[in-house]
PDB file of C-alpha atoms and ligand atoms in Angstrom:
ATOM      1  CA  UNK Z   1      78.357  80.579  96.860  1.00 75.00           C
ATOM      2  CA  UNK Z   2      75.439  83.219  96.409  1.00 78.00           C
ATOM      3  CA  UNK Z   3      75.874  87.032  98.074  1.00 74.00           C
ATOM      4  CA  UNK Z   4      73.889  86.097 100.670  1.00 80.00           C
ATOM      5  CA  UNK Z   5      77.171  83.629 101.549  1.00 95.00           C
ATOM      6  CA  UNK Z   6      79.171  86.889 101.371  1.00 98.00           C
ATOM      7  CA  UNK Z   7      80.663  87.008 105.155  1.00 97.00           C
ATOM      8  CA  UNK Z   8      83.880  89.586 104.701  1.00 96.00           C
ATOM      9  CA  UNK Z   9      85.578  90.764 101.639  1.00 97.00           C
ATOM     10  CA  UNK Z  10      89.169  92.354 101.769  1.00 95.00           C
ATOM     11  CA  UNK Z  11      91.264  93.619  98.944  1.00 95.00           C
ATOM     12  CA  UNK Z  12      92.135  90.403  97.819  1.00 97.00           C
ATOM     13  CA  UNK Z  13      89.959  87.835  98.922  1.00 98.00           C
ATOM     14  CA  UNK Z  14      86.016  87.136  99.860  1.00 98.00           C
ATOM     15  CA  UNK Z  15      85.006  84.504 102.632  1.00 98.00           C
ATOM     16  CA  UNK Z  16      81.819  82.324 102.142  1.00 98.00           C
ATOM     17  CA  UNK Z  17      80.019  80.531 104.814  1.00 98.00           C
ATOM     18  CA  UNK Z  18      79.651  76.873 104.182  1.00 97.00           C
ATOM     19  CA  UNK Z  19      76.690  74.696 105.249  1.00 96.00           C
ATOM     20  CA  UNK Z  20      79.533  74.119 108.365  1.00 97.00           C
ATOM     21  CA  UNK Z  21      79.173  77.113 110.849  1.00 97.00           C
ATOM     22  CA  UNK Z  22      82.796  76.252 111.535  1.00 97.00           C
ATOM     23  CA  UNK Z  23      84.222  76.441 107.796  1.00 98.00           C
ATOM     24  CA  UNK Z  24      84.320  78.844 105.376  1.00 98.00           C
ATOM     25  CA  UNK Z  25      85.322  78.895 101.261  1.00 98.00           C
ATOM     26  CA  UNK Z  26      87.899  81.681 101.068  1.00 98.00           C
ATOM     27  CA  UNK Z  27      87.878  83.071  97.038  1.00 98.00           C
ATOM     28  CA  UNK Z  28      90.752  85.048  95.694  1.00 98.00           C
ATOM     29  CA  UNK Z  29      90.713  87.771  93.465  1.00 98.00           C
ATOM     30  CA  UNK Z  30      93.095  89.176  90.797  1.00 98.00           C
ATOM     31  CA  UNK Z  31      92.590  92.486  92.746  1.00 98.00           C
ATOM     32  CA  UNK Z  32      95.837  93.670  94.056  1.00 97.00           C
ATOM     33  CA  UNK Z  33      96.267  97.384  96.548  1.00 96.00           C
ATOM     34  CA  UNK Z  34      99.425  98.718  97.900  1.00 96.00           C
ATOM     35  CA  UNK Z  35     100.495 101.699  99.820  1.00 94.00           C
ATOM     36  CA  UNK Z  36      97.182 101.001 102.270  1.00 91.00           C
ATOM     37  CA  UNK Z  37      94.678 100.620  99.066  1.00 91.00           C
ATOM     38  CA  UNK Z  38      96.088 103.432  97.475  1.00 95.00           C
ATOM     39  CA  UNK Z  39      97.408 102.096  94.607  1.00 97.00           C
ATOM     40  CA  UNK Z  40      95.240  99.622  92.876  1.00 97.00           C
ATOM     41  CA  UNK Z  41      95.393  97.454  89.868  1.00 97.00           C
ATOM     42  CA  UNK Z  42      93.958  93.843  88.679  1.00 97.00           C
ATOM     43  CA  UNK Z  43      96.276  91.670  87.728  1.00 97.00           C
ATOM     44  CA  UNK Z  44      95.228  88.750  85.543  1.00 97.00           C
ATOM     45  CA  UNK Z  45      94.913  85.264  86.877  1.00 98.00           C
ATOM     46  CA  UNK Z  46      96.643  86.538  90.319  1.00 98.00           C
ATOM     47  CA  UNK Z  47      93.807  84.977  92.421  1.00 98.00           C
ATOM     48  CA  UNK Z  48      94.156  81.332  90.763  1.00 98.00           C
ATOM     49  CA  UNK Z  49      98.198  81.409  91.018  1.00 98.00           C
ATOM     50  CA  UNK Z  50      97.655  82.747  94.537  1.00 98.00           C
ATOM     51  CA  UNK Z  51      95.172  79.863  95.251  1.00 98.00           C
ATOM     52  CA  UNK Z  52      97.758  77.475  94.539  1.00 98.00           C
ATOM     53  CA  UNK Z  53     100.547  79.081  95.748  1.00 98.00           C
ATOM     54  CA  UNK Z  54      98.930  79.009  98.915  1.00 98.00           C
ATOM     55  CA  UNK Z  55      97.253  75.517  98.861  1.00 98.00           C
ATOM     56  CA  UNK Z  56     101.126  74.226  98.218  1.00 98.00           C
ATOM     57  CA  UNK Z  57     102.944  75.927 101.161  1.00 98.00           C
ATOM     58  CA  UNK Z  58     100.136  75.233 103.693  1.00 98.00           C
ATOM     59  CA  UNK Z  59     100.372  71.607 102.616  1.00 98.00           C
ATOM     60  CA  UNK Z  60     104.041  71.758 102.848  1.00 98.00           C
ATOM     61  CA  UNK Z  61     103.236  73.546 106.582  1.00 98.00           C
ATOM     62  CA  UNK Z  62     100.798  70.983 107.307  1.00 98.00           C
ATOM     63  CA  UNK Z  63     103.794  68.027 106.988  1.00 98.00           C
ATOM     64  CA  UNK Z  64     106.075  69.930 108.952  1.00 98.00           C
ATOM     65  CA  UNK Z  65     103.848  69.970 112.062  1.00 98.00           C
ATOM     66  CA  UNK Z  66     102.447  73.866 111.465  1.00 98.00           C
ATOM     67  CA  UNK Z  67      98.813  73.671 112.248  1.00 98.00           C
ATOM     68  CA  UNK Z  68      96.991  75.806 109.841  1.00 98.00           C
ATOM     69  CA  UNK Z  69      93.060  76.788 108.665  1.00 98.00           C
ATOM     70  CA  UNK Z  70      93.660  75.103 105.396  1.00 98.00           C
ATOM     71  CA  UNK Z  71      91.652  72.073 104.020  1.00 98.00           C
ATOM     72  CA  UNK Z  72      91.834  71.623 100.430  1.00 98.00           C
ATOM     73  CA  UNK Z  73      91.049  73.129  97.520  1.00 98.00           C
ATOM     74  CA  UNK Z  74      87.296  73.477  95.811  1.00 98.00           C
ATOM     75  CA  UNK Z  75      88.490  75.015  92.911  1.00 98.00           C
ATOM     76  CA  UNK Z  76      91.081  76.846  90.700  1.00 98.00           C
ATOM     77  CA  UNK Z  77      89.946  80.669  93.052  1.00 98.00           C
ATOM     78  CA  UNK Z  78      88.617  78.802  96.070  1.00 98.00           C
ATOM     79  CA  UNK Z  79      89.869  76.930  98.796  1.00 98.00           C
ATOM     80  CA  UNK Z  80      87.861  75.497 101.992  1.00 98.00           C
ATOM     81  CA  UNK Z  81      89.533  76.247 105.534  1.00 98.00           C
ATOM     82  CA  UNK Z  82      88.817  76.376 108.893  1.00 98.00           C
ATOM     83  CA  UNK Z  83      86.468  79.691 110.190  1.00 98.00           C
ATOM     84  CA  UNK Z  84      88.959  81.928 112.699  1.00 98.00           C
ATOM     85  CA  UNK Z  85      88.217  84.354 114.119  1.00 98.00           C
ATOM     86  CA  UNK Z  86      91.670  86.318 113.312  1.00 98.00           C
ATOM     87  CA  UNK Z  87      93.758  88.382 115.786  1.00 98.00           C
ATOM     88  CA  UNK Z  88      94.103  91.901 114.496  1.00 98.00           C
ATOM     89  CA  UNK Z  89      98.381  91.527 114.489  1.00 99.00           C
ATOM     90  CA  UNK Z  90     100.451  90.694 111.110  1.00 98.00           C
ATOM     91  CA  UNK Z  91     103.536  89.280 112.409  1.00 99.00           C
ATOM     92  CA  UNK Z  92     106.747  90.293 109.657  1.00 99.00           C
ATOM     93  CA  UNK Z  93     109.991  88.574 109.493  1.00 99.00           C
ATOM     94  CA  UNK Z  94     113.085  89.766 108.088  1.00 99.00           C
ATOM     95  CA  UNK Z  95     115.690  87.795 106.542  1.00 99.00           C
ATOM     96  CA  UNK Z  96     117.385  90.239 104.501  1.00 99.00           C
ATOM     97  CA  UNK Z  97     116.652  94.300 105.130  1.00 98.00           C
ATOM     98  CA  UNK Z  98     113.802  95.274 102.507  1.00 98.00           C
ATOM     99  CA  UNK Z  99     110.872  97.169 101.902  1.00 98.00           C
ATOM    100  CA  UNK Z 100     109.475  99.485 105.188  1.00 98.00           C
ATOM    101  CA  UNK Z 101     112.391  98.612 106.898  1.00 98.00           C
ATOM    102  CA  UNK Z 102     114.507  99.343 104.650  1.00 98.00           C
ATOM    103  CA  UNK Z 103     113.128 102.989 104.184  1.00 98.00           C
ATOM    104  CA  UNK Z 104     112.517 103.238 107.386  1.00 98.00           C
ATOM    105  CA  UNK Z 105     116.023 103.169 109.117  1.00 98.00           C
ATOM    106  CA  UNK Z 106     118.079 104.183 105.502  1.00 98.00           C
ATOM    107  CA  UNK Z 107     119.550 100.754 105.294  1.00 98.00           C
ATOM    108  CA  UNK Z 108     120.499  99.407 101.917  1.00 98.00           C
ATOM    109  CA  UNK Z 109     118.067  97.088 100.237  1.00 98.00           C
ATOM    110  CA  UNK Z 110     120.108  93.267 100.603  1.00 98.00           C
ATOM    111  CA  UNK Z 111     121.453  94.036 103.917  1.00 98.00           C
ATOM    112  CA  UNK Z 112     121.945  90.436 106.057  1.00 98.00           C
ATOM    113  CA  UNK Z 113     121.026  91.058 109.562  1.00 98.00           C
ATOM    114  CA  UNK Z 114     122.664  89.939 112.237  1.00 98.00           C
ATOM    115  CA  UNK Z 115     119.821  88.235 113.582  1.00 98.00           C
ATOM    116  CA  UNK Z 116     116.678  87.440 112.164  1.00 98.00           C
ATOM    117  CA  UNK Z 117     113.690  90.645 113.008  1.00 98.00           C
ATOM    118  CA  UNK Z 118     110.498  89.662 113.887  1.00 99.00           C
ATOM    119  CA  UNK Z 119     108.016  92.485 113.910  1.00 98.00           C
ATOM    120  CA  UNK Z 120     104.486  93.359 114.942  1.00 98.00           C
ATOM    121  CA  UNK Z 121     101.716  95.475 113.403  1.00 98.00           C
ATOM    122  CA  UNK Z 122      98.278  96.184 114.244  1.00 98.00           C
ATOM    123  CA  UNK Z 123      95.714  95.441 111.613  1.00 98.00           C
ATOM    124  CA  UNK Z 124      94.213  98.530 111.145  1.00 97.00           C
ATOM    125  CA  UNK Z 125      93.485 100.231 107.758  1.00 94.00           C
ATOM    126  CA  UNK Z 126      92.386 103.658 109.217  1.00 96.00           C
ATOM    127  CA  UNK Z 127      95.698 103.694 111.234  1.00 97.00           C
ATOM    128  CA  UNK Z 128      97.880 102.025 108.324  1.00 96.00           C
ATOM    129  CA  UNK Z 129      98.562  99.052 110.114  1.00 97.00           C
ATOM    130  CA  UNK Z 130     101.014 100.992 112.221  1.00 98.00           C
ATOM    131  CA  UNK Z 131     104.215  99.055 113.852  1.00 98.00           C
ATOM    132  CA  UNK Z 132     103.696  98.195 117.335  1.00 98.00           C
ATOM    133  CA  UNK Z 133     105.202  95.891 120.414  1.00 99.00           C
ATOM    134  CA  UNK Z 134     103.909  93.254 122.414  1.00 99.00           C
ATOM    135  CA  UNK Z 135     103.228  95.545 125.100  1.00 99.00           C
ATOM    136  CA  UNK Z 136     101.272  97.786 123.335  1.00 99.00           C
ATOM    137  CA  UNK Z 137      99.220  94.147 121.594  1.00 99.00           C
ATOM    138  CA  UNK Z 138      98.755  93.029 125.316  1.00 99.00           C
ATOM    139  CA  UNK Z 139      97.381  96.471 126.676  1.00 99.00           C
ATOM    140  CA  UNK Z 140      94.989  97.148 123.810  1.00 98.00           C
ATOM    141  CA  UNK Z 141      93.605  93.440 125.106  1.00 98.00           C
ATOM    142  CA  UNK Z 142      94.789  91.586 121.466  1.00 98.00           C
ATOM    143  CA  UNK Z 143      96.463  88.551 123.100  1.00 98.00           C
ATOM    144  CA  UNK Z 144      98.378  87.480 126.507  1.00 98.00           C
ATOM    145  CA  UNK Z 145     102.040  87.201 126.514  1.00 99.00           C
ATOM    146  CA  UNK Z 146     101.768  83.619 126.537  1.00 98.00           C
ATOM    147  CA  UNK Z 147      99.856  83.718 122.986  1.00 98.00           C
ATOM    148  CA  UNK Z 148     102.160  86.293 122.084  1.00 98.00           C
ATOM    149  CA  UNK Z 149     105.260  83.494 122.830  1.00 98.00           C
ATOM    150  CA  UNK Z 150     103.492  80.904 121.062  1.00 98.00           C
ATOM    151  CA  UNK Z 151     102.999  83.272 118.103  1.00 99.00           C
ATOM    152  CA  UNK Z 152     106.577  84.104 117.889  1.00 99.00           C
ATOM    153  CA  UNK Z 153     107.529  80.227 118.311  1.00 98.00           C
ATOM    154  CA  UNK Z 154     105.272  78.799 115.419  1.00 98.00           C
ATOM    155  CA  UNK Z 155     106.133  82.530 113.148  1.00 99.00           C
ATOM    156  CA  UNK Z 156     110.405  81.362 113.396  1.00 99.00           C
ATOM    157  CA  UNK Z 157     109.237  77.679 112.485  1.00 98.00           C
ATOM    158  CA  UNK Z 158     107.227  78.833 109.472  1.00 99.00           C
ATOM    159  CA  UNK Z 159     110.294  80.965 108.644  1.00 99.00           C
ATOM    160  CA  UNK Z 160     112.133  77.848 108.949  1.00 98.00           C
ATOM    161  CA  UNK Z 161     110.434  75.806 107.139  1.00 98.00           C
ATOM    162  CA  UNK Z 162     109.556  78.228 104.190  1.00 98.00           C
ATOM    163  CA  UNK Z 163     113.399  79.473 103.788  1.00 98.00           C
ATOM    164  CA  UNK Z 164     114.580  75.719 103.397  1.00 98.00           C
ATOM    165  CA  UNK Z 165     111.601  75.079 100.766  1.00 98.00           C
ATOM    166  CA  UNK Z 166     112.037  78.200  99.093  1.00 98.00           C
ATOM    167  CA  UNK Z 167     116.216  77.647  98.772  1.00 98.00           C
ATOM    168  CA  UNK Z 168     115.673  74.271  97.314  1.00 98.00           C
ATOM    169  CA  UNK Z 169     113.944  76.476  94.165  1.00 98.00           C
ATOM    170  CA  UNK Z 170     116.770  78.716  93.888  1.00 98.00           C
ATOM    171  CA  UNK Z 171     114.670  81.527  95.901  1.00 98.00           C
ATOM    172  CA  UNK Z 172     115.729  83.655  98.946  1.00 99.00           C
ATOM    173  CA  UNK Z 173     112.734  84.147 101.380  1.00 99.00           C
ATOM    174  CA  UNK Z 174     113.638  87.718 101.768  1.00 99.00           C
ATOM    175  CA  UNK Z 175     110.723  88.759 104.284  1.00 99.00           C
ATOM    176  CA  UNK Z 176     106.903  87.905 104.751  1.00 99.00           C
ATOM    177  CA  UNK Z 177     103.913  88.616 106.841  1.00 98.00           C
ATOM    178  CA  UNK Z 178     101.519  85.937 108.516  1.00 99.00           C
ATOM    179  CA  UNK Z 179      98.067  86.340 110.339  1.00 98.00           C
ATOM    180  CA  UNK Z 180      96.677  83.821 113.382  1.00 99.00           C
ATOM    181  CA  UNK Z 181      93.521  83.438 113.971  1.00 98.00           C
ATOM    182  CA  UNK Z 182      91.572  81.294 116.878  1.00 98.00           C
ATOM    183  CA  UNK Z 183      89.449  78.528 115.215  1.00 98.00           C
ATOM    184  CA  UNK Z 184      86.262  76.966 116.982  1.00 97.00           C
ATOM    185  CA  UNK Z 185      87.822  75.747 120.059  1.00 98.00           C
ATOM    186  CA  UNK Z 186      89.745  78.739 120.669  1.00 98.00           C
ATOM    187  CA  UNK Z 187      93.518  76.960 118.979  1.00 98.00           C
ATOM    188  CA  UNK Z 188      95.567  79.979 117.553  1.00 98.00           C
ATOM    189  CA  UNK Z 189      96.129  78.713 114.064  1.00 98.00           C
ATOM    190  CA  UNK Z 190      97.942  79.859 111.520  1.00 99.00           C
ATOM    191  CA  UNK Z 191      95.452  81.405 108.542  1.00 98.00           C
ATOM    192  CA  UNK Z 192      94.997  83.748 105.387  1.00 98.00           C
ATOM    193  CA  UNK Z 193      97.053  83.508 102.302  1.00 98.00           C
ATOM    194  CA  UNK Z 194     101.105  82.848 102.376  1.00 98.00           C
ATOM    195  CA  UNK Z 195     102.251  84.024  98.120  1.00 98.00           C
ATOM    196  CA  UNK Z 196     104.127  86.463  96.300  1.00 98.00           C
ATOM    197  CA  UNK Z 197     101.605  88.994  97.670  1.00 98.00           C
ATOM    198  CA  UNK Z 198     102.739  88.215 101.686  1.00 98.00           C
ATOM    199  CA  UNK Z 199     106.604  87.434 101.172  1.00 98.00           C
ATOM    200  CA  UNK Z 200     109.347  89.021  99.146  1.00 99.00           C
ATOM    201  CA  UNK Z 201     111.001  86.464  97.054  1.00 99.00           C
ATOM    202  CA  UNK Z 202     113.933  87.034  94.932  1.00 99.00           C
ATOM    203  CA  UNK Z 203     116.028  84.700  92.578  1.00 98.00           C
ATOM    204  CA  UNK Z 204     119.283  83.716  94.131  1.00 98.00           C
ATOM    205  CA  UNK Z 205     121.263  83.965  91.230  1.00 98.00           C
ATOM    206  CA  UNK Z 206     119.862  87.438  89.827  1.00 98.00           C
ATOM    207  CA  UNK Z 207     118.731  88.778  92.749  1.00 98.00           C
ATOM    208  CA  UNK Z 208     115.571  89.432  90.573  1.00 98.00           C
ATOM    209  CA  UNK Z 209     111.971  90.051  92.241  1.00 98.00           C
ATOM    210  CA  UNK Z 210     109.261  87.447  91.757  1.00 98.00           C
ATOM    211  CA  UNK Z 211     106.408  88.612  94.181  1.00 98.00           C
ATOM    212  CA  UNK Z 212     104.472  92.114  94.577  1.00 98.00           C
ATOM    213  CA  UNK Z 213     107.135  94.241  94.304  1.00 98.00           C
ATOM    214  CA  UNK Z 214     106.806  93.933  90.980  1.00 98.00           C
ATOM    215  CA  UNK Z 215     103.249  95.455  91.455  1.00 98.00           C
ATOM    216  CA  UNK Z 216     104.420  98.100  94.051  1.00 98.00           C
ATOM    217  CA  UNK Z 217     107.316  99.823  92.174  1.00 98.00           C
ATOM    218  CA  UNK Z 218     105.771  99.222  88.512  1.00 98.00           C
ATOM    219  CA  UNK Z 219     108.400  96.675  87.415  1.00 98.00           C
ATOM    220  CA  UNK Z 220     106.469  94.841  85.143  1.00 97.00           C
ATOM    221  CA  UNK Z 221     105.734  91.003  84.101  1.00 98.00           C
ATOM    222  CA  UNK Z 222     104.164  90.673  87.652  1.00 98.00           C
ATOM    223  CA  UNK Z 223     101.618  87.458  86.513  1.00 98.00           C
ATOM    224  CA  UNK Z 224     105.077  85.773  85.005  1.00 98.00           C
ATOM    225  CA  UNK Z 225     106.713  85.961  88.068  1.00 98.00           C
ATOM    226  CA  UNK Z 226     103.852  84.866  90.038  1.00 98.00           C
ATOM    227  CA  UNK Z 227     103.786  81.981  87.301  1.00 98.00           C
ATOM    228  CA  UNK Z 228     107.375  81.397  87.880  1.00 98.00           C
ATOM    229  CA  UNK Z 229     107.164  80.884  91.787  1.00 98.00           C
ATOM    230  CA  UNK Z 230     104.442  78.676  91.163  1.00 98.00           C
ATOM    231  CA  UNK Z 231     106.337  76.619  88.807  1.00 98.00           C
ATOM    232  CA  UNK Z 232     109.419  75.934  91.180  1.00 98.00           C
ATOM    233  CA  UNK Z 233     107.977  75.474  94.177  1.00 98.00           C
ATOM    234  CA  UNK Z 234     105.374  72.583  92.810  1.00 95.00           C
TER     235      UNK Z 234
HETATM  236  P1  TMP V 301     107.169  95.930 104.496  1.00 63.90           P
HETATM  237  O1  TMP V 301     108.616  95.918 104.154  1.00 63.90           O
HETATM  238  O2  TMP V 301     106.339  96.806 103.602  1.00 63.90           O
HETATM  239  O3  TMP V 301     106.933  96.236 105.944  1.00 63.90           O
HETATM  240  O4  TMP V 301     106.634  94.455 104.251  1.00 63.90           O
HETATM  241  C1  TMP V 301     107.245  93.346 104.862  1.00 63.90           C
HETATM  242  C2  TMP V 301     106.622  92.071 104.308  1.00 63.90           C
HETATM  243  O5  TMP V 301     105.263  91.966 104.674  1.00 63.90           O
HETATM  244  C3  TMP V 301     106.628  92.010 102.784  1.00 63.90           C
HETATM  245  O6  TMP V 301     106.940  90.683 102.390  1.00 63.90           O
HETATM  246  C4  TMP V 301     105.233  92.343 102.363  1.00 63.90           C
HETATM  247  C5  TMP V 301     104.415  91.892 103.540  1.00 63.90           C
HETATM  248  N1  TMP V 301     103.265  92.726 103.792  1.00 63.90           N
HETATM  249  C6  TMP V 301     101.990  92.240 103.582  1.00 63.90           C
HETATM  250  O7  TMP V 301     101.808  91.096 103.183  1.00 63.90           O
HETATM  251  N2  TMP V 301     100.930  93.054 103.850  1.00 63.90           N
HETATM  252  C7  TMP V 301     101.052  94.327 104.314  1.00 63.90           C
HETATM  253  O8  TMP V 301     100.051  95.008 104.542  1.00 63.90           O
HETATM  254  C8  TMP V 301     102.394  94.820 104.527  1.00 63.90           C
HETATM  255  C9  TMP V 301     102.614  96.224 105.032  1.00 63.90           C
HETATM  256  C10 TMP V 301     103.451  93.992 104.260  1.00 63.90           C
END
């Protein structure tokens, strides 16, 4: 992988091309932003636990029937996927009430819902990835309803399928956010990254934080919890 490779970088990851126009290597820094890239920090060995976080719930994906842009893994920062091109939406569920949603609408951090929330935001940095709804996805030419449904279908499945895993380790899947992008031949796929930087995961017995919040609100031992998520879900 030489610069010349370099296709994209984001805050926490570069893509590669491949000698395969239709796969890329996807690296992952210990680079970590929050509050829209204005708070900024590197936090050692993130990208490797993040590598394998992510190779271990898109193989657990994979056997549940969750088709996803994930291959396998080149080496301890790099994995090989699919190429997408990905649709500019990150889809959020909420388990518990946390986070932006929690500010948001003054409800207290913990709170069970009486349904699980499934939100949409557009993936714009400029704009600060501002909450939207499917009309607004389908007017600004994103996606058809139809994608939009299948979206939604496969985003409760991965919900489903993560909160069981998750449980089994004595975590609570408290809320994430997934990205979709259309491979090759135009399949809406699951992609990105799914770890402690995409979900809020919290012990079930403490309640304690073991993803990015840690980073966010300067709680400290971030890489051990990271370490510690790792640990239970292998
Ligand atoms: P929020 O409470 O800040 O809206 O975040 C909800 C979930 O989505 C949380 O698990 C963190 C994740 N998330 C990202 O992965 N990237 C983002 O840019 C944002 C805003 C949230």
């Amino acid at each position: 992988m030489t610069k010349e490779d370099l296709l994209y970088e984001g805050k926490a990851k570069k893509i590669y091309r491949t000698e395969d126009e239709n796969l890329v290597y996807i690296h992952y820094k210990d680079d970590a932003s929050a509050f829209n890239g204005v708070k900024r920090a590197q936090i050692s060995n993130k990208g490797i636990l993040n590598n394998e976080i992510t190779r271990v719930i898109f193989e657990k994906l994979s056997q549940a029937g969750v088709e996803n842009h994930f291959i396998r893994v080149i080496d301890e920062r790099t994995q090989l996927c699919q190429k997408v091109d990905i649709i500019p939406l990150e889809f959020i569920v909420r388990n518990l009430i946390a986070g932006s949603m929690a500010k948001r609408l003054q409800i207290k951090e913990g709170t069970k819902p009486k349904n699980t929330i499934f939100e949409i935001c557009l993936k714009n940095d400029d704009l600060g990835d501002p909450l939207i709804n499917d009309h607004h996805a389908v007017a600004m030419g994103i996606c058809t309803y139809d994608e939009l449904d299948l979206m939604y279908k496969e985003t409760a499945k991965i919900n489903r399928v993560l909160s069981d895993m998750f449980l089994k380790d004595n975590i609570i899947l408290v809320d994430f956010k997934i990205e979709f992008g259309k491979n090759n031949i135009g399949v809406i796929i699951l992609a990105d990254e799914i770890s402690p930087d995409t979900c809020r995961l919290w012990d079930k017995d403490t309640l304690e934080k073991l993803d990015k919040d840690r980073f966010r609100r300067d709680l400290g031992n971030i890489e051990e919890a990271y370490i510690e998520i790792l640990e239970r879900i292998k």
